Amino acid sequence: MDSKEVYEIDRTADFIHSKNFTQVALQFPDELLKDSVRVVSALRDKLQLLRESVTEQNGDSKQVRLFVMADTTYGSCCVDEVGASHANADCVIHYGHTCLSPEELVALSSMQSGPKHQDIHFADVVCSVINPSDDQKNPVGLPRPVGDYSASVEVEAAAGSSYRIGGLIWELPNGHRMEDYLLVWVGSSNSAFANVVLTFNGCEIVRYDALENRLVTDLSQQRRILKRRYYLVEKAKDANIVGILVGTLGVAGYLDMIHQMKELITSAGKKAYTLVMGRPNPAKLANFPECDVFIYVSCAQTALLDSKEFLAPVITPFEAIVAFGRGKQWSGEYVMEFRDLINSSPVEAKTNLKKQESIEEDDGALALVNATEKALQLHDTNSASLVKRTIKSGAEYFANRSYQGLDMHNDNSLPEPYLIGRTGKASGYEHEKSKTDNL
């Protein structure tokens, strides 16, 4: 298939030209970066033709500068607004898979585009499994892009008749719930599918794999993800020091979510630290052993970080609300997008904290360590007596380390004078050559 058709060169050039953009950033994921040179060349040629046609009619027109952005700081599914701002771009063309998360900077225009050639055999899907009944054939329930909804849809969503996930939003007839429907996922088992399984965990779900041309009804592996997340929530309840990982700088509301998490952690009597490190990995998080748990504030499709190599659990903001909200029980509902949690939980967390201050939380189905919420440690004092203490800050954790780095002498002694080292190559230093010459 021609790359001009795959990447919609003509449509993209017309979009840039019609909006009079002069600084355009082209964002490519790693798997499509190999095509960036051809895309830029084709776009430049098409824009040049459009520019020449306008020049002949209306005079001179501004030249368009194209920039390629790759290796994004966070997930490639989000628009890299920070990288675009470095190039002073007034437009971002995003190629490849996207999570359709709302962006923080409204001034940046974004047009999702990417290869559209997909081999999907709809006729091969078992119709007896997915064919809806006559009373369910209602066009009202058809999903539409998130950019098409209005304020009235937001009201319907608040009332419970509308649902949204992954940039799509749809309404259900009055009196119907998502649990009444069979969900059919056409595609591979990726992070987007995991979000659907977690969000609609009360629905029956089947997946049609177009590449392997088969219908998958056994989702036991995906169902285990929910149990694993519940385990991490119970483990996070014993944390004393919490690290907040900034996993996005572009998704709308991320700063509000970080402030809300700090407020929730403080209300629970724990210490919070905010960490910005790009894409988290076990090696990076291992540099902060004082943190008992990490909260990852990111877009929905990169929020699940679960690996046995992580020394501490990495949970989502919704899981943090369940873990640190006193007396809060997990009802089975799961929220992936943190924007749905903004301005809804801090007050509730504070109220529950006051009501449950004297109540022991030993009624849960999973008691991981002990009946108290905070882990206790035993320290040997100078009086040779053992006392119970709780590490509450990173500074206190550092003070209790057996090794704290190089010792600094405070006796005002002068530093040792510098010494001249050896010079030359390892095969023969200069002082060794002089000895050889004397022989």
Coordinates of C-alpha atoms in Angstrom, one line a residue:
M1 CA 0.0 0.0 0.0
D2 CA 1.3 3.5 -0.9
S3 CA 2.6 5.5 2.0
K4 CA 0.7 8.5 0.8
E5 CA -2.5 6.7 1.3
V6 CA -1.5 5.0 4.5
Y7 CA -0.5 8.3 6.1
E8 CA -3.1 10.4 4.4
I9 CA -0.6 12.9 3.0
D10 CA -3.1 14.8 0.9
R11 CA -5.6 15.2 3.8
T12 CA -2.9 16.2 6.2
A13 CA -1.4 18.8 3.8
D14 CA -4.9 20.2 3.2
F15 CA -5.5 20.4 6.9
I16 CA -2.2 22.3 7.6
H17 CA -2.7 24.6 4.6
S18 CA -6.3 25.4 5.5
K19 CA -5.4 26.3 9.1
N20 CA -2.4 28.4 8.0
F21 CA 0.0 26.6 10.3
T22 CA 3.7 27.4 9.9
Q23 CA 5.3 25.3 12.6
V24 CA 4.1 21.7 12.4
A25 CA 5.4 18.9 14.6
L26 CA 5.0 15.3 13.4
Q27 CA 4.9 12.8 16.3
F28 CA 5.8 9.2 15.5
P29 CA 5.9 6.2 17.8
D30 CA 8.9 4.0 17.8
E31 CA 7.4 1.3 15.4
L32 CA 6.6 4.0 12.7
L33 CA 9.7 6.1 13.0
K34 CA 11.3 4.2 10.0
D35 CA 8.6 5.9 7.8
S36 CA 9.2 9.4 9.1
V37 CA 11.6 10.5 6.3
R38 CA 9.2 9.4 3.6
V39 CA 6.3 11.1 5.3
V40 CA 8.1 14.4 5.7
S41 CA 9.3 14.3 2.1
A42 CA 5.8 13.6 0.8
L43 CA 4.3 16.3 3.0
R44 CA 6.8 18.9 2.0
D45 CA 6.2 18.2 -1.7
K46 CA 2.5 18.5 -1.3
L47 CA 2.7 21.6 0.8
Q48 CA 5.0 23.2 -1.7
L49 CA 2.4 22.6 -4.5
L50 CA -0.3 24.1 -2.4
R51 CA 1.9 27.1 -1.6
E52 CA 2.7 27.7 -5.2
S53 CA -0.9 27.6 -6.2
V54 CA -1.8 30.2 -3.5
T55 CA 1.2 32.4 -4.5
E56 CA 0.0 32.5 -8.1
Q57 CA -3.5 33.6 -7.0
N58 CA -3.0 35.8 -3.9
G59 CA 0.7 36.6 -3.7
D60 CA 3.3 35.2 -1.3
S61 CA 2.4 32.7 1.4
K62 CA 4.4 31.6 4.4
Q63 CA 6.5 28.5 4.2
V64 CA 5.7 25.6 6.5
R65 CA 8.4 24.1 8.7
L66 CA 8.1 20.4 9.6
F67 CA 9.6 18.8 12.8
V68 CA 9.8 15.1 13.6
M69 CA 9.2 14.1 17.3
A70 CA 10.1 10.7 18.5
D71 CA 11.1 8.8 21.7
T72 CA 8.5 10.7 23.8
T73 CA 9.2 11.2 27.5
Y74 CA 6.1 9.3 28.4
G75 CA 3.7 7.1 26.4
S76 CA 3.6 7.5 22.7
C77 CA -0.2 7.3 22.7
C78 CA -0.4 10.8 24.1
V79 CA 0.4 14.1 22.3
D80 CA 3.9 15.3 23.3
E81 CA 3.0 18.9 24.1
V82 CA 6.3 19.5 25.9
G83 CA 8.3 18.5 22.8
A84 CA 6.0 20.5 20.6
S85 CA 6.5 23.6 22.7
H86 CA 10.3 23.3 22.4
A87 CA 9.9 23.6 18.6
N88 CA 7.3 26.4 19.0
A89 CA 4.8 24.3 17.1
D90 CA 1.3 25.5 16.5
C91 CA 0.1 22.1 15.3
V92 CA 0.8 18.5 16.2
I93 CA 0.1 15.6 13.8
H94 CA 0.0 12.4 15.8
Y95 CA 0.6 9.2 14.0
G96 CA -0.1 5.7 15.3
H97 CA -2.1 4.4 18.2
T98 CA -3.6 7.1 20.5
C99 CA -5.4 7.0 23.8
L100 CA -7.5 10.1 22.8
S101 CA -6.9 11.7 26.3
P102 CA -7.9 15.3 26.5
E103 CA -4.9 17.6 26.2
E104 CA -3.8 20.3 28.7
L105 CA -3.0 22.9 26.1
V106 CA -6.0 23.8 24.0
A107 CA -3.9 26.0 21.7
L108 CA -2.3 22.9 20.2
S109 CA -4.3 21.4 17.3
S110 CA -4.1 17.7 17.0
M111 CA -5.1 15.3 14.3
Q112 CA -4.8 11.6 14.9
S113 CA -3.6 9.8 11.8
G114 CA -2.0 6.5 11.0
P115 CA -2.0 3.4 8.9
K116 CA -5.6 2.3 8.2
H117 CA -5.0 -1.0 6.4
Q118 CA -6.3 -3.7 8.7
D119 CA -7.3 -7.2 7.7
I120 CA -10.5 -7.8 9.5
H121 CA -12.8 -10.6 8.6
F122 CA -16.2 -9.6 10.1
A123 CA -18.0 -12.4 8.3
D124 CA -16.0 -15.0 10.1
V125 CA -17.2 -14.0 13.5
V126 CA -19.6 -16.4 15.0
C127 CA -23.0 -14.6 14.6
S128 CA -24.8 -16.8 17.2
V129 CA -22.5 -15.5 19.8
I130 CA -22.6 -11.8 19.1
N131 CA -25.9 -11.3 17.3
P132 CA -28.1 -9.0 19.5
S133 CA -31.7 -9.5 20.1
D134 CA -34.4 -7.5 18.3
D135 CA -35.0 -5.2 21.2
Q136 CA -31.3 -4.2 21.4
K137 CA -31.0 -3.0 17.8
N138 CA -31.1 0.6 18.7
P139 CA -28.9 3.2 16.9
V140 CA -28.9 5.3 20.0
G141 CA -26.2 3.1 21.5
L142 CA -23.7 3.6 18.7
P143 CA -20.4 5.1 20.0
R144 CA -19.0 8.3 18.7
P145 CA -15.6 10.1 19.1
V146 CA -15.1 12.0 22.3
G147 CA -14.7 15.2 20.4
D148 CA -18.3 15.1 19.2
Y149 CA -20.1 15.2 22.5
S150 CA -21.6 18.3 24.0
A151 CA -22.5 19.6 27.4
S152 CA -25.8 17.7 27.3
V153 CA -23.9 14.4 26.9
E154 CA -21.9 15.3 30.1
V155 CA -25.2 15.7 31.9
E156 CA -26.3 12.3 30.7
A157 CA -23.0 10.8 31.7
A158 CA -23.5 12.1 35.2
A159 CA -27.0 10.7 35.3
G160 CA -25.6 7.2 34.4
S161 CA -27.2 6.8 31.0
S162 CA -23.9 7.6 29.1
Y163 CA -20.6 5.8 29.2
R164 CA -17.1 6.7 27.9
I165 CA -13.8 5.0 27.6
G166 CA -10.8 5.4 25.3
G167 CA -12.0 8.5 23.6
L168 CA -15.5 7.1 22.7
I169 CA -18.8 7.9 24.3
W170 CA -22.2 6.3 23.9
E171 CA -25.6 6.4 25.5
L172 CA -27.9 3.5 26.6
P173 CA -31.7 3.4 26.5
N174 CA -33.4 4.3 29.7
G175 CA -33.4 1.5 32.2
H176 CA -30.5 -0.3 30.7
R177 CA -27.0 -0.8 32.1
M178 CA -23.7 -1.9 30.6
E179 CA -24.1 -5.2 32.5
D180 CA -27.1 -6.0 30.3
Y181 CA -24.9 -6.1 27.2
L182 CA -22.4 -8.4 25.6
L183 CA -19.2 -6.5 24.7
V184 CA -17.3 -7.6 21.5
W185 CA -13.7 -6.4 21.2
V186 CA -12.2 -6.5 17.7
G187 CA -8.5 -6.3 18.0
S188 CA -5.5 -7.7 19.9
S189 CA -5.1 -8.1 23.6
N190 CA -3.4 -4.8 24.4
S191 CA -3.6 -2.1 27.1
A192 CA -6.8 -0.7 25.7
F193 CA -8.4 -4.0 25.9
A194 CA -7.2 -4.4 29.5
N195 CA -8.9 -1.1 30.3
V196 CA -12.2 -2.4 28.9
V197 CA -12.0 -5.6 30.9
L198 CA -11.3 -3.7 34.1
T199 CA -13.8 -0.9 33.6
F200 CA -16.6 -3.2 32.5
N201 CA -15.7 -6.1 34.7
G202 CA -19.4 -6.9 35.3
C203 CA -20.1 -7.5 31.6
E204 CA -19.6 -10.6 29.4
I205 CA -16.8 -9.9 27.0
V206 CA -15.5 -11.7 23.9
R207 CA -12.6 -10.8 21.7
Y208 CA -12.2 -11.3 18.0
D209 CA -8.6 -11.5 16.9
A210 CA -8.5 -10.4 13.3
L211 CA -4.8 -11.4 12.8
E212 CA -5.4 -15.0 13.9
N213 CA -9.0 -15.0 12.6
R214 CA -10.5 -16.5 15.8
L215 CA -12.9 -15.6 18.5
V216 CA -11.6 -15.6 22.0
T217 CA -14.1 -16.2 24.8
D218 CA -11.7 -17.3 27.6
L219 CA -10.6 -14.1 29.3
S220 CA -9.4 -15.7 32.5
Q221 CA -6.0 -14.2 32.2
Q222 CA -7.5 -10.7 31.9
R223 CA -9.9 -11.4 34.8
R224 CA -6.9 -12.2 37.0
I225 CA -5.7 -8.6 36.4
L226 CA -8.5 -7.4 38.6
K227 CA -7.6 -9.7 41.4
R228 CA -4.0 -8.7 41.1
R229 CA -5.0 -5.0 41.4
Y230 CA -7.1 -5.8 44.5
Y231 CA -4.0 -7.4 46.0
L232 CA -1.9 -4.3 45.3
V233 CA -4.6 -2.1 47.0
E234 CA -4.5 -4.2 50.1
K235 CA -0.7 -4.2 50.1
A236 CA -0.7 -0.4 49.7
K237 CA -2.7 0.1 52.9
D238 CA 0.4 -0.7 54.9
A239 CA 2.4 2.0 53.3
N240 CA 3.8 4.9 55.3
I241 CA 5.8 6.8 52.6
V242 CA 4.1 7.3 49.2
G243 CA 5.7 8.4 46.0
I244 CA 3.5 10.2 43.4
L245 CA 4.9 9.4 39.9
V246 CA 4.1 12.1 37.3
G247 CA 3.4 10.0 34.2
T248 CA 2.1 12.8 32.0
L249 CA 2.6 16.5 31.4
G250 CA -0.1 16.9 28.8
V251 CA -3.3 15.2 29.9
A252 CA -5.8 17.7 31.1
G253 CA -6.2 17.8 34.9
Y254 CA -3.0 16.0 35.8
L255 CA -1.9 18.8 38.2
D256 CA -5.3 18.7 39.9
M257 CA -5.0 15.0 40.3
I258 CA -1.5 15.3 41.9
H259 CA -2.7 17.9 44.4
Q260 CA -5.7 15.7 45.2
M261 CA -3.4 12.7 45.8
K262 CA -1.2 14.8 48.1
E263 CA -4.3 15.9 50.1
L264 CA -5.6 12.3 50.3
I265 CA -2.2 11.0 51.5
T266 CA -1.8 13.7 54.1
S267 CA -5.3 13.1 55.4
A268 CA -4.4 9.4 55.8
G269 CA -1.4 10.4 58.0
K270 CA 1.2 9.4 55.4
K271 CA 4.1 11.2 53.8
A272 CA 4.0 12.0 50.1
Y273 CA 6.8 12.8 47.7
T274 CA 6.3 13.8 44.0
L275 CA 8.7 12.3 41.5
V276 CA 9.3 13.2 37.9
M277 CA 11.4 10.7 36.0
G278 CA 9.9 10.1 32.6
R279 CA 8.9 6.5 31.9
P280 CA 9.2 4.6 35.2
N281 CA 11.0 1.3 35.3
P282 CA 12.2 -1.0 38.1
A283 CA 15.8 0.5 38.0
K284 CA 14.5 4.1 38.4
L285 CA 12.1 3.2 41.2
A286 CA 14.8 1.2 43.0
N287 CA 16.6 4.5 43.7
F288 CA 13.7 5.4 46.1
P289 CA 13.6 2.4 48.5
E290 CA 12.0 4.6 51.2
C291 CA 8.8 4.7 49.3
D292 CA 6.5 1.8 50.2
V293 CA 4.1 2.4 47.3
F294 CA 3.9 4.6 44.2
I295 CA 0.9 6.3 42.7
Y296 CA 1.2 6.6 38.9
V297 CA -0.7 9.6 37.5
S298 CA -0.8 9.0 33.7
C299 CA -3.2 8.4 30.9
A300 CA -5.5 5.4 31.1
Q301 CA -3.6 3.2 28.7
T302 CA -0.2 3.5 30.4
A303 CA -1.5 3.5 34.0
L304 CA -1.1 -0.2 34.7
L305 CA 2.5 -0.9 35.8
D306 CA 2.7 -4.3 37.3
S307 CA 5.9 -6.3 37.2
K308 CA 7.5 -8.6 39.7
E309 CA 10.7 -6.6 39.2
F310 CA 9.3 -3.6 41.0
L311 CA 10.3 -3.5 44.6
A312 CA 7.1 -1.6 45.7
P313 CA 3.6 -1.7 44.3
V314 CA 2.7 0.9 41.6
I315 CA -1.0 1.7 41.8
T316 CA -3.5 4.0 40.0
P317 CA -5.2 7.1 41.6
F318 CA -8.4 5.2 41.9
E319 CA -6.7 2.4 43.7
A320 CA -5.0 5.0 46.0
I321 CA -8.5 6.4 46.9
V322 CA -9.6 2.9 47.8
A323 CA -6.5 2.1 49.8
F324 CA -6.1 5.4 51.7
G325 CA -9.7 6.3 52.2
R326 CA -10.6 5.1 55.7
G327 CA -13.5 2.7 55.8
K328 CA -13.8 2.7 52.0
Q329 CA -14.7 -0.7 50.4
W330 CA -14.1 -1.8 46.9
S331 CA -17.5 -2.4 45.4
G332 CA -16.2 -3.9 42.1
E333 CA -16.3 -0.6 40.2
Y334 CA -13.0 0.3 38.5
V335 CA -12.1 3.8 37.1
M336 CA -9.1 4.1 34.8
E337 CA -9.2 7.7 33.8
F338 CA -8.2 10.0 36.6
R339 CA -10.2 12.9 35.3
D340 CA -13.3 11.1 36.4
L341 CA -12.0 11.2 40.0
I342 CA -11.1 14.9 40.2
N343 CA -13.0 16.9 42.8
S344 CA -14.9 13.8 43.9
S345 CA -12.8 12.1 46.6
P346 CA -10.7 14.4 48.9
V347 CA -13.8 15.6 50.9
E348 CA -15.0 12.0 51.2
A349 CA -11.6 10.9 52.3
K350 CA -11.4 13.5 55.0
T351 CA -14.9 12.7 56.2
N352 CA -14.1 9.0 56.4
L353 CA -10.9 9.8 58.2
K354 CA -12.7 11.6 61.0
K355 CA -15.3 8.9 61.4
Q356 CA -13.0 5.9 61.3
E357 CA -10.0 7.3 63.4
S358 CA -10.7 4.8 66.2
I359 CA -11.8 1.9 64.1
E360 CA -9.3 -0.9 63.4
E361 CA -9.3 -2.0 59.8
D362 CA -9.1 -5.7 60.4
D363 CA -12.3 -6.8 58.8
G364 CA -11.0 -7.0 55.2
A365 CA -10.9 -10.2 53.3
L366 CA -7.2 -9.8 52.8
A367 CA -5.1 -9.1 55.9
L368 CA -1.5 -9.0 54.5
V369 CA 0.6 -8.1 57.5
N370 CA -1.1 -7.1 60.7
A371 CA -4.2 -5.4 62.1
T372 CA -2.8 -1.9 62.1
E373 CA -2.6 0.3 59.0
K374 CA 1.0 1.3 59.5
A375 CA 3.9 -1.1 59.7
L376 CA 5.9 -1.0 62.9
Q377 CA 9.6 -1.4 63.2
L378 CA 11.9 -2.2 66.1
H379 CA 15.0 -0.1 66.7
D380 CA 17.8 -0.6 69.2
T381 CA 18.4 2.6 71.2
N382 CA 21.4 3.6 73.3
S383 CA 19.6 2.4 76.4
A384 CA 19.6 -1.1 75.0
S385 CA 15.8 -1.1 75.0
L386 CA 13.5 -1.8 72.1
V387 CA 10.9 0.7 71.1
K388 CA 8.3 0.8 68.4
R389 CA 8.8 3.4 65.7
T390 CA 7.3 4.2 62.3
I391 CA 9.3 5.7 59.5
K392 CA 7.3 8.7 58.4
S393 CA 9.6 10.6 56.0
G394 CA 12.4 10.1 53.6
A395 CA 14.9 12.0 55.8
E396 CA 14.2 9.7 58.7
Y397 CA 14.6 6.7 56.5
F398 CA 18.0 8.0 55.3
A399 CA 19.1 8.7 58.9
N400 CA 18.4 5.0 59.8
R401 CA 20.5 3.6 56.9
S402 CA 23.5 1.6 57.8
Y403 CA 25.4 3.2 55.0
Q404 CA 24.9 6.9 54.2
G405 CA 27.7 7.5 51.8
L406 CA 31.2 8.9 52.4
D407 CA 31.9 10.3 55.9
M408 CA 32.5 14.0 56.1
H409 CA 35.0 15.0 58.8
N410 CA 34.0 18.0 60.9
D411 CA 37.3 18.4 62.8
N412 CA 38.4 21.3 60.5
S413 CA 41.3 19.1 59.2
L414 CA 42.9 20.1 55.9
P415 CA 42.2 17.9 52.9
E416 CA 44.9 15.7 51.6
P417 CA 47.1 17.3 48.9
Y418 CA 46.6 16.1 45.4
L419 CA 49.0 13.6 43.9
I420 CA 50.2 13.4 40.4
G421 CA 49.1 10.1 38.9
R422 CA 50.6 8.0 36.1
T423 CA 50.5 9.1 32.5
G424 CA 50.7 7.2 29.3
K425 CA 49.2 4.0 28.0
A426 CA 48.5 1.0 30.2
S427 CA 50.9 -1.1 28.1
G428 CA 53.7 1.2 29.2
Y429 CA 53.5 4.3 31.4
E430 CA 56.1 7.0 31.1
H431 CA 57.9 6.2 34.3
E432 CA 58.1 2.5 33.2
K433 CA 59.6 3.6 29.9
S434 CA 62.4 5.5 31.7
K435 CA 63.3 2.4 33.6
T436 CA 63.6 0.4 30.4
D437 CA 65.8 3.1 28.8
N438 CA 68.2 3.0 31.8
L439 CA 68.7 -0.7 31.3

